[in-house]
Amino acid sequence: TGSIAAAGKRMGMSYKRAWSLVQALNDGFGRPLVETSRGGAEQGGAALTSDGAFVLERYRAMQEATRAQAMQDFVIALFENSGDASSTRGLDVRALLDAGISRADTELASQPQARAELIGLIATLRSGLGDDAEALDLLDRQQDIFRRMSDPVPINLLLGSAALRGHSLRALGRNQECLKTLEPMRTQAQVSAGDHPLQASEFLSQLGRCHAAIGGEAAAGELFGKALQLRHAQAGAGALVAESENDLALLVLASGRGDDARRDLLDALA
């Protein structure tokens, strides 16, 4: 349930325009997709019917399929146009990633979520190459796209972006900044863990590592434990479970309980 006036305002259109679109949808489908209650432009209510909810679900599925296809086509084209990787010069990975950003700015300009996801992917790869300062710059660009998106940013995308930011900040020794950035999202991550357990567990792990880096062993242990619990419940997440167990073992080692840590490390690697 919501307001046509409020929805129109979020989309930058007048109440009259929003109302006419609702009428056109209802007329075009031959049955109501949106039901309204009287009360004027500011006080009337509006709600999707069951048919409207079905149409919206199908529309979002089509959007997701289109976005995924655009991402796939873009990545394939990027590598196809990267030159002959068998040449004596080989493939310049960083140059390829930079080219991907430039192309995304133009070819995915009309698909902000796909563009944001691609920038996040390239930021992850740059971080994997040890280029964490560059990864943070890319994440800043991603955040700018998030702010300008008309639709809500999916929580799994927000958590993935925040987790990578925490990793790169910690890699650069900016541990306090990591805590300041990630801690406000902690509750959001825990609430969304049921729907997005892997993204939530990665976020909690990165936040725990930032706590551990400044001596916050108790907070880190709690976060690592929650991440481990989430990962244990996921099929095929054995490597992530071992990663969480390793986090906990290293925490024990830092506390001076070396024998316990050695045993826990062996268990994690088994």
mmCIF file of C-alpha atoms in Angstrom:
data_model
loop_
_atom_site.group_PDB
_atom_site.id
_atom_site.type_symbol
_atom_site.label_atom_id
_atom_site.label_comp_id
_atom_site.label_asym_id
_atom_site.label_seq_id
_atom_site.Cartn_x
_atom_site.Cartn_y
_atom_site.Cartn_z
ATOM 1 C CA THR A 1 0.000 0.000 0.000
ATOM 2 C CA GLY A 2 1.272 3.444 -0.874
ATOM 3 C CA SER A 3 0.501 6.767 -2.459
ATOM 4 C CA ILE A 4 0.366 7.531 -6.182
ATOM 5 C CA ALA A 5 1.450 11.096 -5.426
ATOM 6 C CA ALA A 6 4.492 9.895 -3.453
ATOM 7 C CA ALA A 7 5.413 7.344 -6.122
ATOM 8 C CA GLY A 8 5.153 9.999 -8.826
ATOM 9 C CA LYS A 9 7.306 12.372 -6.812
ATOM 10 C CA ARG A 10 10.053 9.740 -6.443
ATOM 11 C CA MET A 11 10.003 9.261 -10.221
ATOM 12 C CA GLY A 12 10.067 12.990 -10.943
ATOM 13 C CA MET A 13 6.556 13.188 -12.420
ATOM 14 C CA SER A 14 3.391 15.030 -11.474
ATOM 15 C CA TYR A 15 0.470 13.390 -9.708
ATOM 16 C CA LYS A 16 -1.611 13.836 -12.865
ATOM 17 C CA ARG A 17 0.985 12.020 -14.968
ATOM 18 C CA ALA A 18 1.345 9.198 -12.417
ATOM 19 C CA TRP A 19 -2.423 8.802 -12.163
ATOM 20 C CA SER A 20 -2.791 8.665 -15.954
ATOM 21 C CA LEU A 21 -0.163 5.897 -16.106
ATOM 22 C CA VAL A 22 -2.030 3.880 -13.486
ATOM 23 C CA GLN A 23 -5.239 4.243 -15.470
ATOM 24 C CA ALA A 24 -3.460 3.246 -18.677
ATOM 25 C CA LEU A 25 -2.070 0.112 -17.005
ATOM 26 C CA ASN A 26 -5.457 -0.899 -15.645
ATOM 27 C CA ASP A 27 -7.169 -0.257 -18.983
ATOM 28 C CA GLY A 28 -4.428 -1.906 -21.023
ATOM 29 C CA PHE A 29 -4.519 -5.175 -19.069
ATOM 30 C CA GLY A 30 -8.315 -5.285 -18.993
ATOM 31 C CA ARG A 31 -8.356 -5.741 -15.229
ATOM 32 C CA PRO A 32 -7.062 -3.619 -12.347
ATOM 33 C CA LEU A 33 -3.392 -3.911 -11.487
ATOM 34 C CA VAL A 34 -3.595 -1.043 -8.985
ATOM 35 C CA GLU A 35 -6.523 -0.333 -6.699
ATOM 36 C CA THR A 36 -6.999 3.144 -5.281
ATOM 37 C CA SER A 37 -8.980 4.598 -2.415
ATOM 38 C CA ARG A 38 -10.471 8.062 -2.335
ATOM 39 C CA GLY A 39 -8.811 10.881 -0.452
ATOM 40 C CA GLY A 40 -7.316 13.320 -2.887
ATOM 41 C CA ALA A 41 -3.866 13.709 -4.323
ATOM 42 C CA GLU A 42 -2.075 13.621 -0.976
ATOM 43 C CA GLN A 43 -4.251 11.386 1.199
ATOM 44 C CA GLY A 44 -5.584 8.691 -1.121
ATOM 45 C CA GLY A 45 -4.081 5.242 -0.956
ATOM 46 C CA ALA A 46 -3.041 2.799 -3.663
ATOM 47 C CA ALA A 47 -2.162 -0.890 -3.595
ATOM 48 C CA LEU A 48 -1.255 -3.598 -6.076
ATOM 49 C CA THR A 49 -3.855 -6.237 -6.768
ATOM 50 C CA SER A 50 -2.816 -9.887 -7.041
ATOM 51 C CA ASP A 51 -2.671 -9.424 -10.824
ATOM 52 C CA GLY A 52 -0.558 -6.313 -10.338
ATOM 53 C CA ALA A 53 1.859 -8.153 -8.055
ATOM 54 C CA PHE A 54 2.210 -10.923 -10.653
ATOM 55 C CA VAL A 55 2.885 -8.432 -13.478
ATOM 56 C CA LEU A 56 5.436 -6.593 -11.335
ATOM 57 C CA GLU A 57 7.214 -9.845 -10.482
ATOM 58 C CA ARG A 58 7.416 -10.801 -14.166
ATOM 59 C CA TYR A 59 8.641 -7.334 -15.108
ATOM 60 C CA ARG A 60 11.413 -7.475 -12.509
ATOM 61 C CA ALA A 61 12.404 -10.945 -13.720
ATOM 62 C CA MET A 62 12.644 -9.597 -17.276
ATOM 63 C CA GLN A 63 14.743 -6.674 -16.033
ATOM 64 C CA GLU A 64 17.085 -9.065 -14.209
ATOM 65 C CA ALA A 65 17.439 -11.300 -17.266
ATOM 66 C CA THR A 66 18.170 -8.286 -19.473
ATOM 67 C CA ARG A 67 20.734 -6.954 -16.994
ATOM 68 C CA ALA A 68 22.463 -10.332 -16.670
ATOM 69 C CA GLN A 69 22.604 -10.745 -20.452
ATOM 70 C CA ALA A 70 24.022 -7.244 -20.842
ATOM 71 C CA MET A 71 26.737 -8.043 -18.287
ATOM 72 C CA GLN A 72 27.598 -11.304 -20.036
ATOM 73 C CA ASP A 73 27.724 -9.713 -23.486
ATOM 74 C CA PHE A 74 29.847 -6.857 -22.174
ATOM 75 C CA VAL A 75 32.472 -9.082 -20.521
ATOM 76 C CA ILE A 76 32.698 -11.358 -23.568
ATOM 77 C CA ALA A 77 33.123 -8.387 -25.903
ATOM 78 C CA LEU A 78 35.755 -6.883 -23.641
ATOM 79 C CA PHE A 79 37.959 -9.962 -23.842
ATOM 80 C CA GLU A 80 37.287 -10.470 -27.538
ATOM 81 C CA ASN A 81 38.563 -6.970 -28.231
ATOM 82 C CA SER A 82 41.545 -7.134 -25.886
ATOM 83 C CA GLY A 83 44.032 -8.096 -28.575
ATOM 84 C CA ASP A 84 46.135 -11.208 -29.041
ATOM 85 C CA ALA A 85 46.967 -12.466 -25.561
ATOM 86 C CA SER A 86 49.482 -14.910 -27.095
ATOM 87 C CA SER A 87 51.689 -12.090 -28.359
ATOM 88 C CA THR A 88 55.088 -11.471 -26.811
ATOM 89 C CA ARG A 89 53.664 -8.598 -24.789
ATOM 90 C CA GLY A 90 51.001 -10.789 -23.248
ATOM 91 C CA LEU A 91 47.790 -9.480 -21.749
ATOM 92 C CA ASP A 92 47.973 -6.313 -19.638
ATOM 93 C CA VAL A 93 45.321 -7.129 -17.054
ATOM 94 C CA ARG A 94 45.192 -3.669 -15.511
ATOM 95 C CA ALA A 95 44.853 -2.027 -18.920
ATOM 96 C CA LEU A 96 42.057 -4.453 -19.744
ATOM 97 C CA LEU A 97 40.240 -3.578 -16.525
ATOM 98 C CA ASP A 98 40.666 0.148 -17.183
ATOM 99 C CA ALA A 99 39.240 -0.358 -20.655
ATOM 100 C CA GLY A 100 36.294 -2.159 -19.090
ATOM 101 C CA ILE A 101 35.513 0.865 -16.917
ATOM 102 C CA SER A 102 35.688 3.225 -19.887
ATOM 103 C CA ARG A 103 33.393 1.054 -21.949
ATOM 104 C CA ALA A 104 30.961 0.575 -19.077
ATOM 105 C CA ASP A 105 30.565 4.328 -18.788
ATOM 106 C CA THR A 106 29.181 4.431 -22.324
ATOM 107 C CA GLU A 107 27.770 1.006 -23.171
ATOM 108 C CA LEU A 108 25.994 0.476 -19.838
ATOM 109 C CA ALA A 109 25.024 4.086 -19.247
ATOM 110 C CA SER A 110 21.323 3.241 -19.515
ATOM 111 C CA GLN A 111 21.622 0.265 -17.128
ATOM 112 C CA PRO A 112 22.921 1.706 -13.849
ATOM 113 C CA GLN A 113 22.657 -1.506 -11.819
ATOM 114 C CA ALA A 114 24.584 -3.517 -14.392
ATOM 115 C CA ARG A 115 27.184 -0.758 -14.554
ATOM 116 C CA ALA A 116 27.469 -0.663 -10.763
ATOM 117 C CA GLU A 117 27.872 -4.452 -10.616
ATOM 118 C CA LEU A 118 30.578 -4.399 -13.272
ATOM 119 C CA ILE A 119 32.479 -1.659 -11.464
ATOM 120 C CA GLY A 120 32.233 -3.728 -8.275
ATOM 121 C CA LEU A 121 33.602 -6.766 -10.109
ATOM 122 C CA ILE A 122 36.525 -4.779 -11.492
ATOM 123 C CA ALA A 123 37.171 -3.299 -8.036
ATOM 124 C CA THR A 124 37.347 -6.846 -6.666
ATOM 125 C CA LEU A 125 39.867 -7.820 -9.334
ATOM 126 C CA ARG A 126 41.973 -4.716 -8.685
ATOM 127 C CA SER A 127 41.995 -5.520 -4.983
ATOM 128 C CA GLY A 128 43.081 -9.075 -5.816
ATOM 129 C CA LEU A 129 46.009 -7.587 -7.728
ATOM 130 C CA GLY A 130 46.978 -5.590 -4.635
ATOM 131 C CA ASP A 131 45.636 -2.325 -6.046
ATOM 132 C CA ASP A 132 43.475 -1.465 -3.057
ATOM 133 C CA ALA A 133 43.724 2.307 -3.470
ATOM 134 C CA GLU A 134 42.410 1.934 -7.022
ATOM 135 C CA ALA A 135 39.721 -0.447 -5.762
ATOM 136 C CA LEU A 136 38.516 2.204 -3.313
ATOM 137 C CA ASP A 137 38.338 4.780 -6.105
ATOM 138 C CA LEU A 138 36.173 2.391 -8.097
ATOM 139 C CA LEU A 139 33.939 1.752 -5.093
ATOM 140 C CA ASP A 140 33.468 5.511 -4.733
ATOM 141 C CA ARG A 141 32.293 5.602 -8.344
ATOM 142 C CA GLN A 142 29.962 2.714 -7.617
ATOM 143 C CA GLN A 143 28.510 4.586 -4.645
ATOM 144 C CA ASP A 144 27.832 7.570 -6.870
ATOM 145 C CA ILE A 145 25.825 5.306 -9.195
ATOM 146 C CA PHE A 146 23.932 3.894 -6.210
ATOM 147 C CA ARG A 147 22.944 7.406 -5.120
ATOM 148 C CA ARG A 148 21.569 8.220 -8.562
ATOM 149 C CA MET A 149 19.622 4.988 -9.101
ATOM 150 C CA SER A 150 15.859 5.502 -9.165
ATOM 151 C CA ASP A 151 15.159 1.975 -7.889
ATOM 152 C CA PRO A 152 16.315 0.759 -4.462
ATOM 153 C CA VAL A 153 19.810 -0.721 -4.522
ATOM 154 C CA PRO A 154 19.644 -4.485 -3.826
ATOM 155 C CA ILE A 155 20.916 -5.242 -0.331
ATOM 156 C CA ASN A 156 23.224 -8.005 -1.560
ATOM 157 C CA LEU A 157 24.943 -5.462 -3.809
ATOM 158 C CA LEU A 158 25.305 -2.991 -0.932
ATOM 159 C CA LEU A 159 26.746 -5.654 1.367
ATOM 160 C CA GLY A 160 29.218 -6.863 -1.254
ATOM 161 C CA SER A 161 30.397 -3.326 -1.925
ATOM 162 C CA ALA A 162 30.786 -2.552 1.786
ATOM 163 C CA ALA A 163 32.667 -5.804 2.459
ATOM 164 C CA LEU A 164 35.152 -5.080 -0.316
ATOM 165 C CA ARG A 165 35.608 -1.542 0.954
ATOM 166 C CA GLY A 166 36.368 -2.910 4.405
ATOM 167 C CA HIS A 167 38.923 -5.333 2.969
ATOM 168 C CA SER A 168 40.711 -2.616 0.999
ATOM 169 C CA LEU A 169 40.702 -0.138 3.867
ATOM 170 C CA ARG A 170 42.226 -2.756 6.160
ATOM 171 C CA ALA A 171 44.798 -3.710 3.510
ATOM 172 C CA LEU A 172 45.870 -0.059 3.451
ATOM 173 C CA GLY A 173 46.103 0.098 7.253
ATOM 174 C CA ARG A 174 43.018 2.303 7.584
ATOM 175 C CA ASN A 175 41.398 0.156 10.257
ATOM 176 C CA GLN A 176 39.520 2.888 12.112
ATOM 177 C CA GLU A 177 38.023 4.082 8.846
ATOM 178 C CA CYS A 178 36.952 0.514 8.144
ATOM 179 C CA LEU A 179 35.049 0.385 11.434
ATOM 180 C CA LYS A 180 33.494 3.796 10.851
ATOM 181 C CA THR A 181 32.326 2.743 7.397
ATOM 182 C CA LEU A 182 31.057 -0.770 8.095
ATOM 183 C CA GLU A 183 29.710 -0.620 11.645
ATOM 184 C CA PRO A 184 26.582 1.440 10.707
ATOM 185 C CA MET A 185 25.559 -1.372 8.323
ATOM 186 C CA ARG A 186 25.990 -4.164 10.857
ATOM 187 C CA THR A 187 22.316 -4.400 11.839
ATOM 188 C CA GLN A 188 21.239 -4.259 8.206
ATOM 189 C CA ALA A 189 23.574 -7.141 7.379
ATOM 190 C CA GLN A 190 22.265 -9.257 10.234
ATOM 191 C CA VAL A 191 18.620 -8.577 9.338
ATOM 192 C CA SER A 192 19.195 -9.532 5.694
ATOM 193 C CA ALA A 193 21.257 -12.647 6.524
ATOM 194 C CA GLY A 194 18.281 -14.944 6.016
ATOM 195 C CA ASP A 195 17.855 -13.861 2.402
ATOM 196 C CA HIS A 196 21.517 -13.209 1.596
ATOM 197 C CA PRO A 197 23.601 -15.404 3.930
ATOM 198 C CA LEU A 198 26.817 -15.458 1.893
ATOM 199 C CA GLN A 199 26.948 -11.696 1.354
ATOM 200 C CA ALA A 200 26.063 -11.078 5.004
ATOM 201 C CA SER A 201 28.710 -13.522 6.215
ATOM 202 C CA GLU A 202 31.389 -11.863 4.075
ATOM 203 C CA PHE A 203 30.404 -8.463 5.436
ATOM 204 C CA LEU A 204 30.509 -9.702 9.033
ATOM 205 C CA SER A 205 33.890 -11.352 8.405
ATOM 206 C CA GLN A 206 35.416 -8.154 7.044
ATOM 207 C CA LEU A 207 34.005 -6.119 9.904
ATOM 208 C CA GLY A 208 35.385 -8.694 12.362
ATOM 209 C CA ARG A 209 38.839 -8.452 10.809
ATOM 210 C CA CYS A 210 38.804 -4.684 11.204
ATOM 211 C CA HIS A 211 37.878 -5.072 14.871
ATOM 212 C CA ALA A 212 40.635 -7.644 15.318
ATOM 213 C CA ALA A 213 43.182 -5.324 13.694
ATOM 214 C CA ILE A 214 42.703 -2.728 16.441
ATOM 215 C CA GLY A 215 42.577 -5.204 19.308
ATOM 216 C CA GLY A 216 38.826 -5.699 19.522
ATOM 217 C CA GLU A 217 39.017 -9.453 19.999
ATOM 218 C CA ALA A 218 35.635 -9.813 21.723
ATOM 219 C CA ALA A 219 33.745 -7.994 18.968
ATOM 220 C CA ALA A 220 35.732 -9.825 16.299
ATOM 221 C CA GLY A 221 35.000 -13.204 17.851
ATOM 222 C CA GLU A 222 31.268 -12.507 17.916
ATOM 223 C CA LEU A 223 31.283 -11.450 14.259
ATOM 224 C CA PHE A 224 33.415 -14.406 13.139
ATOM 225 C CA GLY A 225 31.088 -16.758 15.005
ATOM 226 C CA LYS A 226 28.006 -15.346 13.269
ATOM 227 C CA ALA A 227 29.705 -15.580 9.886
ATOM 228 C CA LEU A 228 30.679 -19.193 10.563
ATOM 229 C CA GLN A 229 27.116 -20.051 11.573
ATOM 230 C CA LEU A 230 25.730 -18.581 8.340
ATOM 231 C CA ARG A 231 28.280 -20.407 6.205
ATOM 232 C CA HIS A 232 27.761 -23.741 7.936
ATOM 233 C CA ALA A 233 24.116 -23.623 6.837
ATOM 234 C CA GLN A 234 24.988 -23.237 3.135
ATOM 235 C CA ALA A 235 25.599 -26.198 0.866
ATOM 236 C CA GLY A 236 28.919 -26.113 -0.960
ATOM 237 C CA ALA A 237 30.389 -23.428 1.297
ATOM 238 C CA GLY A 238 33.195 -25.582 2.698
ATOM 239 C CA ALA A 239 35.947 -23.163 1.676
ATOM 240 C CA LEU A 240 34.126 -20.275 3.326
ATOM 241 C CA VAL A 241 33.555 -22.323 6.475
ATOM 242 C CA ALA A 242 37.312 -23.016 6.615
ATOM 243 C CA GLU A 243 37.978 -19.303 6.147
ATOM 244 C CA SER A 244 35.766 -18.452 9.138
ATOM 245 C CA GLU A 245 37.356 -21.172 11.254
ATOM 246 C CA ASN A 246 40.752 -19.758 10.303
ATOM 247 C CA ASP A 247 39.622 -16.286 11.407
ATOM 248 C CA LEU A 248 38.645 -17.677 14.781
ATOM 249 C CA ALA A 249 41.885 -19.669 15.108
ATOM 250 C CA LEU A 250 43.993 -16.597 14.377
ATOM 251 C CA LEU A 251 42.015 -14.722 16.999
ATOM 252 C CA VAL A 252 42.841 -17.417 19.546
ATOM 253 C CA LEU A 253 46.488 -17.276 18.510
ATOM 254 C CA ALA A 254 46.553 -13.507 19.048
ATOM 255 C CA SER A 255 45.198 -14.033 22.557
ATOM 256 C CA GLY A 256 48.230 -16.163 23.430
ATOM 257 C CA ARG A 257 46.480 -19.538 23.536
ATOM 258 C CA GLY A 258 48.859 -21.071 21.008
ATOM 259 C CA ASP A 259 47.977 -24.751 21.473
ATOM 260 C CA ASP A 260 44.277 -24.076 20.942
ATOM 261 C CA ALA A 261 45.063 -21.971 17.890
ATOM 262 C CA ARG A 262 47.243 -24.642 16.301
ATOM 263 C CA ARG A 263 44.516 -27.233 16.781
ATOM 264 C CA ASP A 264 41.844 -24.921 15.349
ATOM 265 C CA LEU A 265 44.031 -24.079 12.354
ATOM 266 C CA LEU A 266 44.546 -27.748 11.582
ATOM 267 C CA ASP A 267 40.799 -28.310 11.822
ATOM 268 C CA ALA A 268 40.168 -25.424 9.423
ATOM 269 C CA LEU A 269 42.661 -26.781 6.906
ATOM 270 C CA ALA A 270 41.472 -30.388 7.123
#
